[in-house]
XYZ file of C-alpha atoms in Angstrom:
545
model
C -27.775 -9.261 36.208
C -30.235 -11.614 37.966
C -32.449 -13.154 35.488
C -36.218 -13.823 35.747
C -37.852 -17.052 35.867
C -39.193 -16.590 32.354
C -35.719 -15.373 30.728
C -34.471 -18.433 32.109
C -37.116 -20.850 30.630
C -36.850 -18.933 27.467
C -33.103 -19.461 27.394
C -33.541 -23.320 27.901
C -35.692 -23.375 25.094
C -33.412 -21.989 22.610
C -30.229 -23.958 23.864
C -32.318 -27.368 23.751
C -33.573 -26.889 20.254
C -30.475 -25.740 19.105
C -31.320 -22.107 18.081
C -28.707 -19.225 18.559
C -29.472 -17.032 21.483
C -31.385 -13.826 20.879
C -28.914 -10.458 21.137
C -30.795 -9.341 24.130
C -29.884 -12.640 26.179
C -25.981 -12.411 25.089
C -26.137 -8.931 26.679
C -27.922 -9.921 29.660
C -25.792 -13.116 30.063
C -22.000 -11.767 29.467
C -20.552 -9.359 32.150
C -18.232 -7.999 29.473
C -20.967 -6.652 27.090
C -20.557 -3.892 24.788
C -22.963 -0.826 24.417
C -22.709 -1.124 20.459
C -21.562 -4.113 19.117
C -21.205 -5.200 15.164
C -22.269 -8.686 15.056
C -22.010 -10.784 11.579
C -22.362 -14.486 10.282
C -19.666 -16.737 11.619
C -18.260 -14.066 13.794
C -15.350 -15.122 16.146
C -12.693 -13.340 18.404
C -10.287 -16.172 17.408
C -7.073 -14.564 15.379
C -4.297 -16.935 13.984
C -0.848 -17.155 15.789
C 0.514 -19.069 13.083
C 4.384 -18.379 12.506
C 5.734 -19.161 9.027
C 9.310 -18.503 8.020
C 10.287 -15.723 5.825
C 12.342 -16.818 2.675
C 14.740 -13.734 0.908
C 13.750 -13.862 -2.650
C 16.051 -10.839 -3.130
C 18.257 -8.345 -1.541
C 17.772 -4.763 -3.531
C 20.461 -2.364 -3.299
C 20.271 -0.809 -7.013
C 21.998 2.192 -6.804
C 25.073 0.731 -5.136
C 24.715 -1.731 -8.426
C 24.719 1.490 -10.523
C 27.793 2.836 -8.994
C 29.669 -0.582 -9.705
C 29.210 0.308 -13.260
C 31.264 3.484 -12.643
C 34.143 1.660 -11.026
C 36.097 2.192 -14.220
C 36.421 5.759 -13.601
C 38.918 5.688 -10.798
C 38.621 8.162 -8.196
C 41.054 9.434 -5.776
C 41.209 9.116 -1.979
C 40.078 12.790 -2.097
C 37.369 13.042 -4.373
C 34.128 14.234 -3.017
C 30.911 12.258 -3.794
C 27.854 13.963 -3.337
C 25.433 10.982 -4.234
C 23.236 9.392 -1.552
C 24.840 6.423 0.312
C 23.023 3.471 1.833
C 22.161 3.569 5.548
C 23.396 0.767 7.836
C 21.103 -1.408 9.971
C 17.609 -2.036 9.135
C 16.327 -3.310 5.825
C 13.101 -2.224 4.547
C 10.900 -5.232 3.756
C 8.654 -6.056 1.005
C 6.621 -9.258 1.314
C 4.761 -11.351 -0.955
C 1.658 -13.347 0.170
C -1.477 -13.342 2.369
C -1.263 -10.615 4.888
C -2.867 -12.692 7.592
C -0.229 -15.070 7.729
C 2.413 -12.253 6.964
C 1.145 -10.118 10.235
C 0.929 -13.284 12.204
C 4.530 -14.182 11.341
C 5.675 -10.832 12.000
C 3.599 -10.556 15.311
C 4.749 -13.913 16.735
C 8.002 -14.849 14.999
C 11.249 -13.910 15.290
C 11.096 -10.595 13.203
C 9.080 -9.207 16.193
C 11.989 -8.668 18.055
C 13.684 -6.813 14.999
C 10.939 -4.625 14.621
C 10.767 -3.693 18.709
C 14.335 -2.704 18.529
C 13.482 -0.201 15.947
C 11.038 1.512 18.575
C 8.069 -0.570 17.264
C 5.647 -0.054 14.362
C 4.762 3.682 14.777
C 2.389 3.794 11.698
C 0.138 1.732 9.569
C -1.951 2.928 6.344
C -3.884 0.661 4.744
C -6.042 0.876 1.738
C -7.922 -2.644 2.013
C -9.951 -3.889 -1.530
C -13.493 -2.467 -0.256
C -14.670 -2.178 -4.050
C -17.314 -5.133 -4.038
C -16.815 -4.913 -7.741
C -13.074 -5.315 -8.174
C -11.638 -8.148 -10.221
C -8.113 -7.671 -10.002
C -7.514 -7.398 -13.417
C -4.699 -5.579 -15.012
C -4.319 -4.366 -18.834
C -0.440 -5.232 -19.935
C 1.348 -4.773 -23.345
C 3.372 -7.491 -24.724
C 4.620 -7.699 -28.242
C 2.821 -4.691 -29.476
C -0.728 -5.875 -28.246
C -2.671 -5.462 -25.280
C -3.484 -8.161 -22.771
C -5.645 -8.173 -19.823
C -3.504 -9.920 -17.030
C -6.462 -11.725 -15.025
C -6.096 -12.535 -11.231
C -4.008 -15.471 -10.240
C -5.154 -18.574 -8.104
C -4.351 -16.472 -4.848
C -6.185 -13.373 -6.078
C -9.216 -15.588 -6.868
C -9.131 -17.092 -3.315
C -8.637 -13.938 -1.613
C -11.310 -12.151 -3.886
C -13.893 -15.133 -2.961
C -12.853 -14.797 0.489
C -13.295 -11.189 0.909
C -16.560 -10.675 -1.009
C -17.905 -14.489 -1.588
C -20.284 -13.977 1.122
C -20.951 -10.070 0.850
C -20.196 -7.977 3.871
C -20.141 -10.853 6.168
C -16.991 -11.773 4.365
C -15.151 -8.487 4.103
C -15.881 -7.790 7.674
C -14.378 -11.054 8.872
C -11.613 -10.759 6.563
C -10.849 -7.225 7.702
C -11.396 -7.968 11.549
C -8.856 -10.611 11.730
C -6.298 -8.564 10.153
C -7.094 -5.243 12.258
C -6.515 -7.456 15.280
C -3.063 -8.731 14.325
C -2.390 -4.666 13.054
C -3.344 -3.753 16.740
C -1.025 -6.234 18.672
C 1.780 -5.400 16.165
C 1.520 -1.454 16.483
C 3.787 0.448 19.348
C 1.953 1.793 22.400
C 2.129 5.407 20.878
C 1.358 4.026 17.136
C -1.626 4.869 14.930
C -3.687 3.354 12.163
C -5.375 5.203 9.084
C -7.754 2.803 7.354
C -8.690 3.962 3.834
C -12.342 3.236 2.531
C -15.649 4.584 0.669
C -19.262 4.609 1.092
C -19.503 0.782 0.552
C -17.874 -0.072 3.824
C -17.021 2.985 6.171
C -20.197 2.580 8.314
C -18.672 -0.952 9.291
C -15.131 -0.133 9.400
C -16.074 2.467 12.297
C -17.521 0.134 14.268
C -14.651 -2.591 13.506
C -12.291 -0.069 14.400
C -14.303 1.033 17.578
C -14.171 -2.445 18.560
C -10.555 -3.316 18.207
C -9.030 -0.112 19.267
C -11.789 1.274 21.510
C -14.057 4.153 20.517
C -11.846 6.531 23.105
C -8.936 6.089 20.703
C -11.071 7.381 17.313
C -9.293 10.442 16.378
C -10.470 11.274 12.990
C -12.808 10.596 9.775
C -10.694 12.650 6.946
C -12.790 13.115 4.171
C -10.585 13.033 0.707
C -11.817 14.845 -2.051
C -10.662 12.592 -4.860
C -12.110 14.178 -7.744
C -14.258 16.862 -8.655
C -17.927 16.875 -9.569
C -17.074 17.698 -12.670
C -15.378 14.297 -13.565
C -18.454 12.344 -12.532
C -21.313 11.566 -14.457
C -24.561 13.125 -13.377
C -27.524 10.969 -12.145
C -30.890 11.959 -11.347
C -30.943 9.333 -8.679
C -28.148 10.671 -6.441
C -25.630 13.151 -5.829
C -21.880 12.506 -7.549
C -19.584 10.701 -5.484
C -16.246 12.512 -5.026
C -14.635 11.638 -1.653
C -13.182 8.853 0.316
C -12.935 8.437 4.311
C -9.850 7.676 5.792
C -10.448 6.666 9.380
C -7.663 7.371 11.783
C -7.654 5.409 15.084
C -4.413 5.397 17.853
C -3.614 2.312 19.669
C -3.522 4.381 23.067
C -3.901 7.971 24.670
C -0.022 8.191 24.645
C 0.190 8.886 20.710
C -0.099 12.463 19.429
C 0.196 14.097 16.007
C 2.695 16.550 14.532
C 0.404 19.383 13.276
C 0.226 19.847 9.611
C -0.301 23.355 7.825
C -1.563 23.939 3.857
C -0.248 26.953 2.103
C -2.636 29.640 1.813
C -4.049 29.848 -1.599
C -4.032 33.084 -4.011
C -7.767 34.420 -3.124
C -6.877 33.856 0.963
C -3.736 35.916 0.710
C -5.394 38.747 -1.234
C -8.338 38.746 1.288
C -6.715 38.380 4.539
C -3.089 40.316 3.975
C -4.366 43.200 2.779
C -1.732 45.288 3.859
C 1.944 45.882 3.017
C 4.782 47.501 4.115
C 8.718 47.242 3.674
C 9.065 43.866 5.209
C 6.012 42.515 2.933
C 2.614 41.602 3.126
C 0.928 41.436 6.360
C -2.640 41.400 8.461
C -3.798 42.880 11.375
C -4.581 40.785 14.200
C -5.952 42.112 17.112
C -3.332 42.418 19.981
C -5.041 40.738 22.997
C -3.939 40.592 26.439
C -0.075 40.739 26.312
C 2.120 41.404 28.931
C 3.507 44.886 28.819
C 7.072 43.782 28.316
C 6.412 41.847 25.211
C 3.969 44.862 23.860
C 6.968 47.118 24.670
C 9.128 44.863 22.491
C 6.836 44.614 19.470
C 6.495 48.386 19.428
C 10.003 48.615 19.273
C 10.194 45.967 16.377
C 7.421 48.429 14.524
C 4.865 45.481 14.782
C 2.307 47.490 16.730
C -0.441 49.386 14.584
C -2.655 51.838 16.749
C -5.791 53.178 15.055
C -7.331 56.872 15.646
C -9.673 55.063 18.332
C -6.783 53.849 19.954
C -7.102 49.942 19.034
C -3.717 48.202 18.964
C -3.314 45.450 16.339
C 0.045 43.160 15.816
C 1.228 42.581 12.331
C 1.347 39.069 11.167
C 3.477 38.881 8.054
C 2.741 36.217 5.476
C 6.424 35.167 5.067
C 6.429 34.216 9.088
C 3.013 31.941 9.031
C 3.124 28.297 8.465
C -0.011 28.242 6.553
C -3.710 27.081 7.647
C -3.976 24.462 10.108
C -4.810 21.104 8.284
C -8.197 20.006 9.080
C -9.982 16.520 8.344
C -11.041 17.958 5.159
C -8.801 17.519 2.317
C -9.629 18.939 -0.956
C -8.326 18.406 -4.463
C -9.727 21.237 -5.759
C -7.352 23.501 -3.585
C -4.441 20.939 -4.302
C -4.536 19.303 -7.561
C -1.996 16.814 -6.845
C -4.251 15.406 -4.094
C -6.573 13.905 -6.879
C -6.760 10.020 -7.493
C -3.757 8.818 -8.593
C -1.726 11.861 -8.209
C -3.492 13.862 -10.898
C -1.025 13.914 -13.998
C 1.902 13.680 -11.867
C 5.006 11.911 -13.080
C 4.316 9.056 -10.401
C 0.862 8.033 -11.956
C 1.587 4.411 -13.022
C -1.968 3.856 -13.983
C -2.188 1.157 -11.286
C -5.997 0.621 -10.528
C -6.283 1.690 -6.719
C -3.126 3.991 -6.776
C -3.048 6.796 -4.330
C -1.360 10.312 -4.816
C 1.778 10.381 -2.730
C 0.996 13.721 -1.471
C -2.072 12.017 0.444
C 0.457 9.601 2.128
C 2.712 12.031 2.997
C 0.021 14.063 4.955
C -0.854 10.919 7.029
C 3.269 9.941 7.692
C 4.352 13.594 8.591
C 1.557 13.918 11.005
C 1.681 10.459 12.751
C 5.343 9.546 12.396
C 9.124 11.067 12.807
C 12.118 10.532 10.802
C 13.348 6.905 11.154
C 10.459 5.478 12.566
C 9.122 2.358 11.161
C 5.772 2.767 8.697
C 3.838 -0.195 7.411
C 1.388 -0.945 4.496
C 0.114 -4.389 4.498
C -2.157 -3.801 1.064
C 0.520 -2.119 -0.618
C -0.477 -2.362 -4.206
C 1.630 0.023 -6.357
C 3.602 1.240 -3.326
C 2.431 4.879 -2.662
C 3.272 4.449 1.380
C 6.406 2.844 0.652
C 7.951 5.434 -1.655
C 6.494 8.549 0.599
C 7.927 6.459 3.548
C 11.657 6.640 1.782
C 11.283 9.766 0.638
C 10.691 11.030 4.045
C 13.638 8.872 5.930
C 11.478 6.424 7.079
C 11.871 2.581 7.513
C 9.048 0.745 6.142
C 7.300 -2.971 5.892
C 5.166 -3.569 2.857
C 3.142 -6.670 1.682
C 0.641 -7.472 -1.105
C -0.943 -10.652 -2.259
C -0.771 -10.004 -6.045
C 2.816 -10.681 -7.629
C 1.968 -7.848 -10.261
C 1.859 -5.494 -7.205
C 5.207 -6.849 -5.723
C 6.688 -6.137 -9.086
C 5.070 -2.989 -9.655
C 6.445 -1.813 -5.926
C 9.865 -2.921 -6.685
C 10.226 -1.095 -9.788
C 9.009 1.969 -8.399
C 11.157 1.741 -4.979
C 14.320 1.208 -7.442
C 13.385 4.456 -9.354
C 12.857 6.294 -5.847
C 16.635 4.919 -4.387
C 17.905 6.148 -7.861
C 16.365 9.647 -7.722
C 17.318 9.955 -4.146
C 20.926 8.939 -4.750
C 21.446 11.850 -7.666
C 19.869 14.350 -5.354
C 22.418 13.232 -2.563
C 19.949 11.575 0.064
C 20.807 8.882 1.648
C 18.592 5.636 1.350
C 17.908 2.374 2.550
C 18.214 -1.332 1.057
C 15.211 -3.272 1.322
C 14.713 -7.184 0.892
C 11.989 -8.930 -0.833
C 10.565 -11.865 0.933
C 7.847 -14.521 0.758
C 6.204 -16.846 2.818
C 6.857 -20.124 0.459
C 5.724 -20.858 -3.142
C 1.907 -21.071 -3.087
C 0.857 -21.602 -6.564
C 2.652 -24.546 -8.297
C 0.459 -27.381 -7.023
C -2.245 -25.537 -9.092
C -0.336 -26.477 -12.267
C 1.288 -29.440 -11.765
C 0.847 -32.752 -9.883
C 1.504 -36.123 -10.663
C -0.485 -39.500 -9.712
C 1.823 -40.600 -6.903
C 0.509 -44.422 -7.531
C 2.239 -44.687 -10.762
C 5.629 -45.999 -11.503
C 8.616 -43.721 -12.292
C 8.497 -44.600 -16.197
C 4.509 -43.670 -16.245
C 5.273 -40.366 -14.059
C 7.837 -39.494 -16.582
C 5.461 -39.764 -19.236
C 2.682 -37.674 -17.385
C 4.630 -35.254 -16.610
C 5.757 -34.613 -20.452
C 2.079 -34.768 -21.433
C 1.509 -32.234 -18.930
C 4.070 -29.996 -20.083
C 3.078 -30.608 -23.787
C -0.510 -29.731 -23.130
C 0.885 -26.784 -21.059
C 2.653 -25.465 -24.211
C -0.333 -26.195 -26.798
C -2.433 -24.037 -24.288
C 0.049 -21.220 -23.738
C 0.759 -20.934 -27.897
C -3.315 -21.341 -28.371
C -4.074 -18.724 -25.821
C -1.224 -16.286 -27.673
C -2.459 -17.241 -31.329
C 0.924 -18.303 -32.224
C 1.807 -21.167 -34.321
C 3.861 -24.235 -33.140
C 7.131 -24.770 -34.477
C 9.291 -28.032 -34.036
C 13.111 -26.810 -35.329
C 14.326 -24.788 -32.562
C 15.871 -25.840 -28.736
C 14.665 -23.087 -27.195
C 11.310 -21.862 -29.136
C 7.794 -23.290 -29.290
C 5.921 -21.297 -31.449
C 5.898 -18.028 -33.957
C 3.640 -15.257 -34.140
C 4.016 -12.893 -37.201
C 7.768 -12.118 -37.389
C 8.658 -13.059 -33.766
C 9.548 -16.366 -32.292
C 7.664 -17.524 -28.860
C 9.425 -19.147 -25.897
C 7.808 -20.427 -22.636
C 8.988 -20.541 -19.317
C 8.831 -23.900 -17.451
C 5.665 -24.631 -15.684
C 6.531 -24.984 -11.875
C 9.633 -22.305 -11.813
C 10.102 -18.811 -12.828
C 11.609 -17.899 -15.908
C 15.369 -17.474 -15.324
C 18.392 -15.421 -16.303
C 19.984 -18.938 -17.443
C 16.762 -19.586 -19.888
C 17.391 -15.836 -21.282
C 20.954 -16.673 -21.965
C 20.260 -19.758 -23.852
C 17.312 -17.979 -25.849
C 20.122 -15.509 -26.740
C 22.642 -18.083 -27.460
C 20.132 -19.876 -30.116
C 19.173 -16.205 -31.649
C 22.705 -15.454 -32.308
C 23.430 -18.934 -33.846
C 20.259 -18.971 -36.128
C 20.291 -15.233 -36.829
C 17.046 -14.440 -34.992
C 16.039 -11.035 -34.043
C 12.811 -10.801 -32.608
C 11.502 -12.846 -29.649
C 8.814 -13.167 -26.993
C 9.356 -14.934 -23.656
C 6.262 -16.012 -22.047
C 5.838 -17.242 -18.228
C 3.734 -17.285 -15.343
C 6.623 -15.729 -13.149
C 10.060 -14.248 -13.566
C 13.020 -14.095 -11.658
C 12.863 -10.539 -9.790
C 15.066 -8.392 -11.638
C 15.440 -10.199 -14.713
C 13.595 -7.184 -16.578
C 14.653 -4.568 -18.067
C 18.545 -6.117 -17.646
C 17.716 -8.983 -19.905
C 15.906 -6.916 -22.606
C 18.956 -4.584 -22.602
C 21.477 -7.465 -23.005
C 19.435 -8.746 -25.699
C 19.196 -5.374 -27.317
C 23.081 -5.111 -27.436
C 23.068 -7.798 -29.497
C 20.633 -6.977 -31.936
C 17.834 -8.790 -30.201
C 14.292 -7.657 -29.685
């Protein structure tokens, strides 16, 4: 576009003074201008391309391990085993770490080829932390008392980076991750982004910019609770819904139509008639060919009124239901309520979503054996639904508590599937390295070895004193594996720089047996995956709580 002399002088003035150009000049100067664009402080189109190695923490195949317990029940060559079996090939992946680094490493690293060999990533559902007031705290019970598990260092950094500057930092965080997800998606892939009134207006513009407004498909309204559950205010209407924004990567993607069951009132109002075949409703016949009308008459499906109008009998038992729209009501389907209503799946995880909600999305935008991803997986609802619907999955989360919760949930899902005779896939837990140790340890490198050892010992003692004080336990000295006592329970503390291990538990049990100790609390920043509840069961068998 030709600039006027006045515009050129104006632009020079801004550049020479080091001031940013007004938006009107950005649009005039750059040919790839967008008609509508979201602009925020520090906006950049740069996306990380770092590749970090994934480290396998644990390979999980619990149902097979359970089957090994039954090995003493000798079976013959011709015994029929109706239990589910592990599916070979792709191993599902649960990854602990920063999803920006995870997505970049998946996109640019060696795992990309493995993903492509599975047909690519067909569907991503994410439920990012859109609650400005979220603090990532979780209430947990230890030794009969309830404690608040505060956010760890990584979660605090994530919180600061996400909300430290208000909306600007949230938009910058989600923009880069959505850009990485778009590049990782298969050409016919889809993405569903869960949000609420706090950020849904931003989210639409971000998704328009990254995926293109032509690839917008729906804004699904999820009624997560009824009005009766919300406080009534004289300032505003009760907030009862979230938005789930649905985009495709290209015009190649299609959805599998879903249907809702008719409710009792709908059936009674619409399927008013009944004959020997069951309830039916009358539908105007329309312009069917003579052959099909003759066939329908032969089947007894044509009803002719006195006025000569012909109707087609549509039977209730042959109908799929009402086509699912973009309005999903918990008042119609109680299990659609937040956290799955009162169902067994409710883990009381703060941001948990009901599986039936995720199942609708997975059924609509993927097929069996497709690969599904959730990079803010929380309590693992997406992964649990994907497993049950025979999809492959990748999930990740920044919080160790989320990874432990999801791991435990997936083991439970696998066990149920095995009992029901359904096949399942093994999964592995990965991370991008240990992040937090240096926040707790660190010795002056300029000291001599003897001084270093003294400093390490002093830090360990300070650490133990701090934990005992926080746990309100009295110090004790006459034990090898115990540092304190709280009421009738002795207290052991895991190492400062390593997860509490199975070996440590075995040493604790040994000292308990030697000194007739029956009640123990073991405290640690982190535990080996799979340590609980197996360790507790082993101790209980020896009379130790």
